[in-house]
Backbone as JSON, one array per atom type, in Angstrom:
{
  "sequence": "XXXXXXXXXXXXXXXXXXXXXXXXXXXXXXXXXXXXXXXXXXXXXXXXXXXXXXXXXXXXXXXXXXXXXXXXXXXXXXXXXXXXXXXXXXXXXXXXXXXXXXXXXXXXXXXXXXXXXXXXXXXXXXXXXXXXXXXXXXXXXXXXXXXXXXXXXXXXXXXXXXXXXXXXXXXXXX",
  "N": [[-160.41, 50.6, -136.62], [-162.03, 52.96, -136.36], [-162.56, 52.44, -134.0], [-160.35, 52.59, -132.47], [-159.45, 54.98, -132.59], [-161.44, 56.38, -131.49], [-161.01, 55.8, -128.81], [-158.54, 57.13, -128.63], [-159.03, 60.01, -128.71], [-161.11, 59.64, -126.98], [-159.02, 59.24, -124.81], [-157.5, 61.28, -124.94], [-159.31, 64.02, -124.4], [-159.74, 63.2, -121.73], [-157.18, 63.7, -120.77], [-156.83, 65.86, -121.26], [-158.94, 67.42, -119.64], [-157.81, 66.39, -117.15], [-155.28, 68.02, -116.97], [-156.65, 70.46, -117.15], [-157.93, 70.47, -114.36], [-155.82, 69.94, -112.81], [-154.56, 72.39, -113.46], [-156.23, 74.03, -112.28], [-156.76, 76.48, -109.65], [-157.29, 76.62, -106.32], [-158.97, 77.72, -103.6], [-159.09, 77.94, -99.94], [-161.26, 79.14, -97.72], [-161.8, 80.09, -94.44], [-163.84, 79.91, -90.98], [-165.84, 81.53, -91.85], [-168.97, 82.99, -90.75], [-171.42, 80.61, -91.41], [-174.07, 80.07, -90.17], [-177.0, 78.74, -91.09], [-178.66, 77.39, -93.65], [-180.0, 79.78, -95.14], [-177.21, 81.7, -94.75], [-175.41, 80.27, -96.5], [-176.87, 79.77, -98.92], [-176.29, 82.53, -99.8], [-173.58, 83.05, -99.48], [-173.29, 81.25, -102.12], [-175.3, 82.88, -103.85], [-173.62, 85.59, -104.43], [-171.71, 84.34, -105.07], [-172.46, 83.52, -107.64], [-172.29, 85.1, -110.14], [-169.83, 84.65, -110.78], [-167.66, 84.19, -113.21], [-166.19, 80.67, -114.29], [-165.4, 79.8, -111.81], [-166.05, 77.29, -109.49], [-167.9, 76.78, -106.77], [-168.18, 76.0, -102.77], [-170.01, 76.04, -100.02], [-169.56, 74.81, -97.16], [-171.44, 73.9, -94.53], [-171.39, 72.97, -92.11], [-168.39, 72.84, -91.31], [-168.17, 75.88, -91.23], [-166.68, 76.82, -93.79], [-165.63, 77.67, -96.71], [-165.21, 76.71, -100.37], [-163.2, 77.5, -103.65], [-162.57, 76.56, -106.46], [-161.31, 77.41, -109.2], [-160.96, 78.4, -112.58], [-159.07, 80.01, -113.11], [-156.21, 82.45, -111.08], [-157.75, 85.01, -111.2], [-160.29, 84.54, -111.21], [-160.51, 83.44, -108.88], [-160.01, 85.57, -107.15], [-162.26, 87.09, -107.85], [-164.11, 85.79, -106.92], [-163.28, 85.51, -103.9], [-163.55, 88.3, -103.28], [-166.35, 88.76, -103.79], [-167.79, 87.78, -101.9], [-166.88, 89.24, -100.12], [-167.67, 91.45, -100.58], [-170.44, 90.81, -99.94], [-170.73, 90.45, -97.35], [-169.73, 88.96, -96.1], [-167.05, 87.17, -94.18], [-163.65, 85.75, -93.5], [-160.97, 83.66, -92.99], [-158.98, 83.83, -95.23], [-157.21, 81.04, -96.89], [-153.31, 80.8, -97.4], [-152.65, 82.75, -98.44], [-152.21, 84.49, -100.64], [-155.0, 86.01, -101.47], [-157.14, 88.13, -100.87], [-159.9, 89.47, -98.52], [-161.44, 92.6, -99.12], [-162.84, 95.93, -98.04], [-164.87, 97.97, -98.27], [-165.15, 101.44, -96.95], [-164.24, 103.84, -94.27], [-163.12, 102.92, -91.57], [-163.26, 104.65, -88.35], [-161.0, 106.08, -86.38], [-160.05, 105.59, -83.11], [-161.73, 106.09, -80.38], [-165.38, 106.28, -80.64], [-169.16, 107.17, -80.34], [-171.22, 106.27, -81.4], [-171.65, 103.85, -84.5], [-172.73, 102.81, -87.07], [-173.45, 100.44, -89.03], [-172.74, 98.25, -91.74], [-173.76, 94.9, -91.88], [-173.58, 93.15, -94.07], [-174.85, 90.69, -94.52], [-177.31, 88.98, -92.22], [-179.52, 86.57, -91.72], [-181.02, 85.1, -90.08], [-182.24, 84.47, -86.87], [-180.55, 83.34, -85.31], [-177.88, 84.34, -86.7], [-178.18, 86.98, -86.3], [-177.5, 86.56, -83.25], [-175.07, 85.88, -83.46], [-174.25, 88.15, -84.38], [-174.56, 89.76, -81.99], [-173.45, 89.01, -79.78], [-170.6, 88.91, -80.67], [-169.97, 91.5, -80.62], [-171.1, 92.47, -78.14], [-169.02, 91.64, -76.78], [-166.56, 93.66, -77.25], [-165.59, 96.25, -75.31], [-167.16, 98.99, -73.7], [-169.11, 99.03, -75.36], [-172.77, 99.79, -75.2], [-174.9, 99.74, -76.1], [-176.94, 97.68, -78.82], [-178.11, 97.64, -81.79], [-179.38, 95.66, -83.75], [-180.91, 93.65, -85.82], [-182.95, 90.49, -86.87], [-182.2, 89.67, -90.65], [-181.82, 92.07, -90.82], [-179.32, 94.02, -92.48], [-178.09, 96.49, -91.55], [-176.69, 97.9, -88.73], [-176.65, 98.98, -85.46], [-174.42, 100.65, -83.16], [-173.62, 101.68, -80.0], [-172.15, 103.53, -77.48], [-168.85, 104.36, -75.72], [-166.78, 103.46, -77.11], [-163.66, 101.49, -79.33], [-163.95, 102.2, -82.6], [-162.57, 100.43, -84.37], [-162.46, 98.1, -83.11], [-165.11, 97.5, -82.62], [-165.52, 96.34, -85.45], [-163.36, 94.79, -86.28], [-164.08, 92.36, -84.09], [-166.55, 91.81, -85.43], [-165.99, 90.98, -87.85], [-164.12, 89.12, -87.04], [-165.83, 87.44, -86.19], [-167.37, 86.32, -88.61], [-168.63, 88.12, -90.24], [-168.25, 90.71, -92.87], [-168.3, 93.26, -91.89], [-169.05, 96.76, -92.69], [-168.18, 99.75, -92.7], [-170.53, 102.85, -92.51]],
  "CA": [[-159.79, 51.9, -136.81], [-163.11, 54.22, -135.47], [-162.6, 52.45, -132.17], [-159.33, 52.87, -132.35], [-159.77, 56.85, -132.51], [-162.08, 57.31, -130.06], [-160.62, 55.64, -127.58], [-157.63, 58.39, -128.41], [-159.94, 60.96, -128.4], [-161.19, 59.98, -125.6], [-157.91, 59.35, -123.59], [-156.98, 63.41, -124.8], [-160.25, 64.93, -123.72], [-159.39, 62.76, -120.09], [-155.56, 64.48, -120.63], [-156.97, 67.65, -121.29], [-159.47, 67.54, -118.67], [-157.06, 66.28, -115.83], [-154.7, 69.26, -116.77], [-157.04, 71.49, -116.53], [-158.21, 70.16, -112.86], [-154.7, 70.43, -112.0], [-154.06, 74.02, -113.3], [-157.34, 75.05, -111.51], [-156.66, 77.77, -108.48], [-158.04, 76.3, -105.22], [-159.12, 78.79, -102.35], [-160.57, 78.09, -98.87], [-162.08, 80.47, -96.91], [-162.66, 79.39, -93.51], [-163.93, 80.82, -90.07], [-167.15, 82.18, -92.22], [-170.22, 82.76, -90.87], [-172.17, 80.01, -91.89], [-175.07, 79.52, -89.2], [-177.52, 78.31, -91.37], [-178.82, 77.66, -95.09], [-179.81, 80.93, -95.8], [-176.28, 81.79, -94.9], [-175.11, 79.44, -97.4], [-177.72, 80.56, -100.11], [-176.05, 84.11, -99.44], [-172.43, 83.09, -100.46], [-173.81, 81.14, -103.18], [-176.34, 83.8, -104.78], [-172.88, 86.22, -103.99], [-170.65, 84.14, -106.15], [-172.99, 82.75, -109.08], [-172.06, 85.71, -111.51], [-168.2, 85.04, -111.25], [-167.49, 83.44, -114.09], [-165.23, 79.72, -114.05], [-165.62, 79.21, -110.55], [-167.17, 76.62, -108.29], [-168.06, 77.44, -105.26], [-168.5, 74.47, -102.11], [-170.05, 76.7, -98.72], [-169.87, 73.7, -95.81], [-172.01, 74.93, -93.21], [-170.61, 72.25, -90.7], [-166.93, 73.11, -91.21], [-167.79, 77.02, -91.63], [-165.4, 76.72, -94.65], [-165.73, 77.89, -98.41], [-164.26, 76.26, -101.13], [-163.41, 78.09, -104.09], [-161.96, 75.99, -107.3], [-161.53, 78.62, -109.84], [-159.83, 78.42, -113.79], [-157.59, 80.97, -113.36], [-156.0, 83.27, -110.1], [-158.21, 86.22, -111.23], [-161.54, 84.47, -111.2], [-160.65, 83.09, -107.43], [-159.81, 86.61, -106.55], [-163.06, 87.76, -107.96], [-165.08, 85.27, -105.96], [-163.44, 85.74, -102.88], [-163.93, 89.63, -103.42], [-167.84, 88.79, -104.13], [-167.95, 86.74, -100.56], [-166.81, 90.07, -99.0], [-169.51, 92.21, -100.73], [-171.97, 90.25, -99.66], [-170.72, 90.68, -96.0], [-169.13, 87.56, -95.73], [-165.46, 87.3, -93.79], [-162.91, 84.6, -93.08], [-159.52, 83.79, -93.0], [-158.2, 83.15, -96.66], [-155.97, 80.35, -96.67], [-152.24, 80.73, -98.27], [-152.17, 84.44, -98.63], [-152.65, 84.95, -102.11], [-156.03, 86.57, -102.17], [-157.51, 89.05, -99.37], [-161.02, 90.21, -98.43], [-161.44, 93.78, -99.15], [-163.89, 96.46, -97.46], [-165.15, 99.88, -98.34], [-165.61, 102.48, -96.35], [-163.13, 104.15, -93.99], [-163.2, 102.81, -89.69], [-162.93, 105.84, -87.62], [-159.61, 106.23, -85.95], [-160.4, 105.95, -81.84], [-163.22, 105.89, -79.9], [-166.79, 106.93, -81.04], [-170.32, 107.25, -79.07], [-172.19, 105.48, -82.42], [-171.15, 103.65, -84.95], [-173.73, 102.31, -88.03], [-172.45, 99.23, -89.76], [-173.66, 97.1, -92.69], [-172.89, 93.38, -91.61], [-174.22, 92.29, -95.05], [-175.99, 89.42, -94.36], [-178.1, 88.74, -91.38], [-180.52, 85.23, -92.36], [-182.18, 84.41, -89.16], [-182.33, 84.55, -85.05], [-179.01, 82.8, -84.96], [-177.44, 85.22, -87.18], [-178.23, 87.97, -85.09], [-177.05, 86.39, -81.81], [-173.95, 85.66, -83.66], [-173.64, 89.59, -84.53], [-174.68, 90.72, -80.91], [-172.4, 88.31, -79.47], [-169.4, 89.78, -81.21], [-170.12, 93.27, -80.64], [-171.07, 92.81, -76.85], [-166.85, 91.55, -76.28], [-166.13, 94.71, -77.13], [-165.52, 97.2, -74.18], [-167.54, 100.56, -73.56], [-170.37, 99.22, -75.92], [-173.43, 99.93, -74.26], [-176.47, 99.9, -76.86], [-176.72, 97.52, -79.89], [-179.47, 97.54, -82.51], [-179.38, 94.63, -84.72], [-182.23, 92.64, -86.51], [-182.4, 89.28, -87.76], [-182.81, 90.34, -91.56], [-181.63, 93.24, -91.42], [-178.03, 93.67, -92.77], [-177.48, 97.56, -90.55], [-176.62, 97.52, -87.26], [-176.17, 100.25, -84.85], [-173.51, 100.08, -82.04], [-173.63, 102.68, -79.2], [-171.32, 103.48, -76.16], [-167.9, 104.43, -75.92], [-165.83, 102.3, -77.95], [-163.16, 101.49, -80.24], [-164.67, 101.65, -83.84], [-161.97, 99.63, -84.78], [-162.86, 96.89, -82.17], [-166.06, 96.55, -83.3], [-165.46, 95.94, -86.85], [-162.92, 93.39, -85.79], [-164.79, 91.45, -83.25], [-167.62, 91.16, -86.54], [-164.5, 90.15, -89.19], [-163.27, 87.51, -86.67], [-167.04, 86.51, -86.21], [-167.41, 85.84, -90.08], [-169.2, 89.01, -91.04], [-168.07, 91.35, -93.81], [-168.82, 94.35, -91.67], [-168.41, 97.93, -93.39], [-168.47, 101.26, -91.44], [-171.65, 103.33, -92.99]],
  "C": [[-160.6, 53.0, -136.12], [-162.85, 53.68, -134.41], [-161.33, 52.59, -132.11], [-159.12, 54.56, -131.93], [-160.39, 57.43, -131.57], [-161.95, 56.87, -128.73], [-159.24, 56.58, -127.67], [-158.2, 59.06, -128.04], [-160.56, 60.94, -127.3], [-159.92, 59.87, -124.45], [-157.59, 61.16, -123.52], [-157.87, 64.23, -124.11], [-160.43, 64.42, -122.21], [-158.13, 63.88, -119.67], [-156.33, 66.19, -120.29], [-157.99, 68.08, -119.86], [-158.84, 67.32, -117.0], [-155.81, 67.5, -115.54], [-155.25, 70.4, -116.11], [-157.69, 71.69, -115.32], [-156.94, 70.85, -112.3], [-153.81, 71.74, -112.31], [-155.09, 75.25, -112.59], [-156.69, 75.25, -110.15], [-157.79, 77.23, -107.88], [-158.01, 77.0, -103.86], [-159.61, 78.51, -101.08], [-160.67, 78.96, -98.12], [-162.61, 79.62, -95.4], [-162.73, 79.91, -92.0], [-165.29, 81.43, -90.86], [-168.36, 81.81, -91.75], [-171.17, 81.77, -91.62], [-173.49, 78.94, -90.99], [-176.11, 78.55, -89.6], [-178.21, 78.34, -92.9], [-179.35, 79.0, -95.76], [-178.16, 81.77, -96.01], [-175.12, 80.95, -96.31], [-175.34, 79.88, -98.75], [-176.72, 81.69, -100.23], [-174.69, 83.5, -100.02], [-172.45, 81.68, -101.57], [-174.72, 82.15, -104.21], [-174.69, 85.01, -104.55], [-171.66, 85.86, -105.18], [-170.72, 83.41, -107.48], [-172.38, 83.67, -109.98], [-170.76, 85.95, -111.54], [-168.03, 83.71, -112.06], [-166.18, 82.12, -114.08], [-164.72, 79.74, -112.71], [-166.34, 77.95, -109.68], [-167.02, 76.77, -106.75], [-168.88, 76.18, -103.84], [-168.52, 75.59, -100.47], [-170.22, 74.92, -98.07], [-170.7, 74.65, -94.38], [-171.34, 74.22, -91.64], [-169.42, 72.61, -90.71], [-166.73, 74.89, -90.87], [-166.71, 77.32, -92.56], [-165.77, 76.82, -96.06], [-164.77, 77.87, -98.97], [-164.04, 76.32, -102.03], [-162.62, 77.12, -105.24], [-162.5, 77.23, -108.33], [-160.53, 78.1, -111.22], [-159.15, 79.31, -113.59], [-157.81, 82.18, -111.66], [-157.0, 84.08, -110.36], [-159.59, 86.01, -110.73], [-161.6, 84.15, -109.68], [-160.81, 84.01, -106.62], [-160.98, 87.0, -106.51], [-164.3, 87.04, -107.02], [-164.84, 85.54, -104.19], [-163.93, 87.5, -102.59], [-165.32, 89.81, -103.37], [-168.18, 88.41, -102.54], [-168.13, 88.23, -99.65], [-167.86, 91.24, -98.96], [-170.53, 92.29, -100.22], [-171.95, 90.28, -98.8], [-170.0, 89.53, -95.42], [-167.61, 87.96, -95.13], [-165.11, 85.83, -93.41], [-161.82, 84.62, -93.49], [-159.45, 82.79, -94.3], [-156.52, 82.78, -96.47], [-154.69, 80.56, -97.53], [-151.79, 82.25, -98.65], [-151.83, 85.65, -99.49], [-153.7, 86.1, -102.12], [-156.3, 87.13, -100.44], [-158.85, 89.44, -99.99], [-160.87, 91.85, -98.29], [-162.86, 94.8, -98.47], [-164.05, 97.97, -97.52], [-165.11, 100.33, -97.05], [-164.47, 102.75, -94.91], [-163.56, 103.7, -92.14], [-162.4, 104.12, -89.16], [-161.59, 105.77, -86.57], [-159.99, 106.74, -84.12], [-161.59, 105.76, -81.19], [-164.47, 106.76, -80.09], [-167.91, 106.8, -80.0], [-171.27, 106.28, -80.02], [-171.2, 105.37, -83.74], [-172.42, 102.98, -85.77], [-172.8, 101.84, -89.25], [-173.05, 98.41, -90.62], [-173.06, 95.79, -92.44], [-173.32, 92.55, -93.2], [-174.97, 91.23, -95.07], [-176.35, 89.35, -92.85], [-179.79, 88.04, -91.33], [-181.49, 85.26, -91.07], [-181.76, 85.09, -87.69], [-180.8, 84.45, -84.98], [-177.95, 83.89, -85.67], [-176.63, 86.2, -86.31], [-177.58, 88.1, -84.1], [-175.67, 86.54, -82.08], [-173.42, 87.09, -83.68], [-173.68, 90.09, -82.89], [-173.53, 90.24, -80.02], [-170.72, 88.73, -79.69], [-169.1, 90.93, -80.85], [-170.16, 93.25, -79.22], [-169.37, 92.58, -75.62], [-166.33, 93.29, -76.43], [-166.47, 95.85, -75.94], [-166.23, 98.48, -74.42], [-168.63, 100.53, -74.71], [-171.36, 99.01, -75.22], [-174.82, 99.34, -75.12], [-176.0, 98.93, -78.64], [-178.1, 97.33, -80.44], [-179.15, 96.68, -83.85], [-180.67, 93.88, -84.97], [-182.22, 91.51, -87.09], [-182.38, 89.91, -89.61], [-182.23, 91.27, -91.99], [-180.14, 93.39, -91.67], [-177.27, 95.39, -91.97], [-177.49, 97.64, -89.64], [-176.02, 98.66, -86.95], [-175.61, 99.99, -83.38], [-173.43, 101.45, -80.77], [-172.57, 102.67, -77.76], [-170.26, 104.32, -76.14], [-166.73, 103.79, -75.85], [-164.52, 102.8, -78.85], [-163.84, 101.52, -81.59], [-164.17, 100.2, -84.53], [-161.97, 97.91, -83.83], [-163.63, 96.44, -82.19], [-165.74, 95.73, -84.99], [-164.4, 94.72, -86.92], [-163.67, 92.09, -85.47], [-165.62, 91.08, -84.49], [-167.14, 90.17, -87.41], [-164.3, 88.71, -88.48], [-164.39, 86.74, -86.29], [-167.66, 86.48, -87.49], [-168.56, 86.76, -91.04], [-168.5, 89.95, -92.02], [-168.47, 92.93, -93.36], [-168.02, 95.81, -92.0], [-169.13, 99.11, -92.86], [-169.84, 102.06, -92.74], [-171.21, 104.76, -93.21]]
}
């Protein structure tokens, strides 16, 4: 009769546990910056304090993988990703990266940009790289490390901050 029970008990807490797999909200994120394990670290330490999430950065795929208990908490992780400077194309079209601060409307002479994260050498190249596609930029000041970057020339604003987005930064006008 006791083994009888807990092999119920345990088939329900399987039931209940395979439901709630298959009512978990699955997100990927992919196209993100992910050069190297500090990058990684970075949207991990970014999305530890969202609560009923797990969070799977691939650095080989550039692809984050967001299993979440409920729509809100997926939202709130991908929302944390973008904080932290992170960008990529969210799959399915549910959830969007969001970004303070207002891009100037036309062409500017300077432009000072927080890319949020910037881990190493490679980083860097990856930001200067981005920024030097863009037309009529002349002067860039970027640091490994350092997460502000200063863009000089005469540019689109809106062309840089692109070119960064579609190179997997999170970049936000200053």
């Amino acid at each position: 009769m006791i083994k009888s029970f807990s092999l119920v008990l345990c088939g329900l807490i399987t039931l209940s546990a395979s439901a709630l797999a298959a009512a978990a909200t699955e997100v990927k994120v992919t196209d993100v910056h992910l050069c190297c394990k500090a990058c990684v670290n970075g949207v991990n330490k970014a999305t530890a304090d969202v609560k009923g999430v797990k969070v799977e950065a691939d650095q080989k795929t550039k692809t984050v993988t967001i299993t979440a208990e409920t729509d809100e908490a997926a939202a709130k992780a991908v929302q944390a990703m973008a904080d932290a400077g992170f960008n990529g194309k969210v799959e399915g079209g549910k959830f969007e990266m969001k970004y303070e601060g207002k891009v100037p409307a036309g062409k500017v002479k300077r432009l000072v940009l927080n890319v949020g994260h910037s881990g190493c050498g490679s980083c860097n190249s990856a930001i200067k790289k981005a920024i030097e596609k863009v037309d009529g930029v002349e002067g860039i000041g970027a640091k490994a490390k350092d997460v502000k970057v200063v863009v000089e020339g005469d540019f689109e604003a809106a062309a840089v901050v692109t070119a960064l987005r579609e190179a997997g930064f999170g970049a936000k006008v200053e």
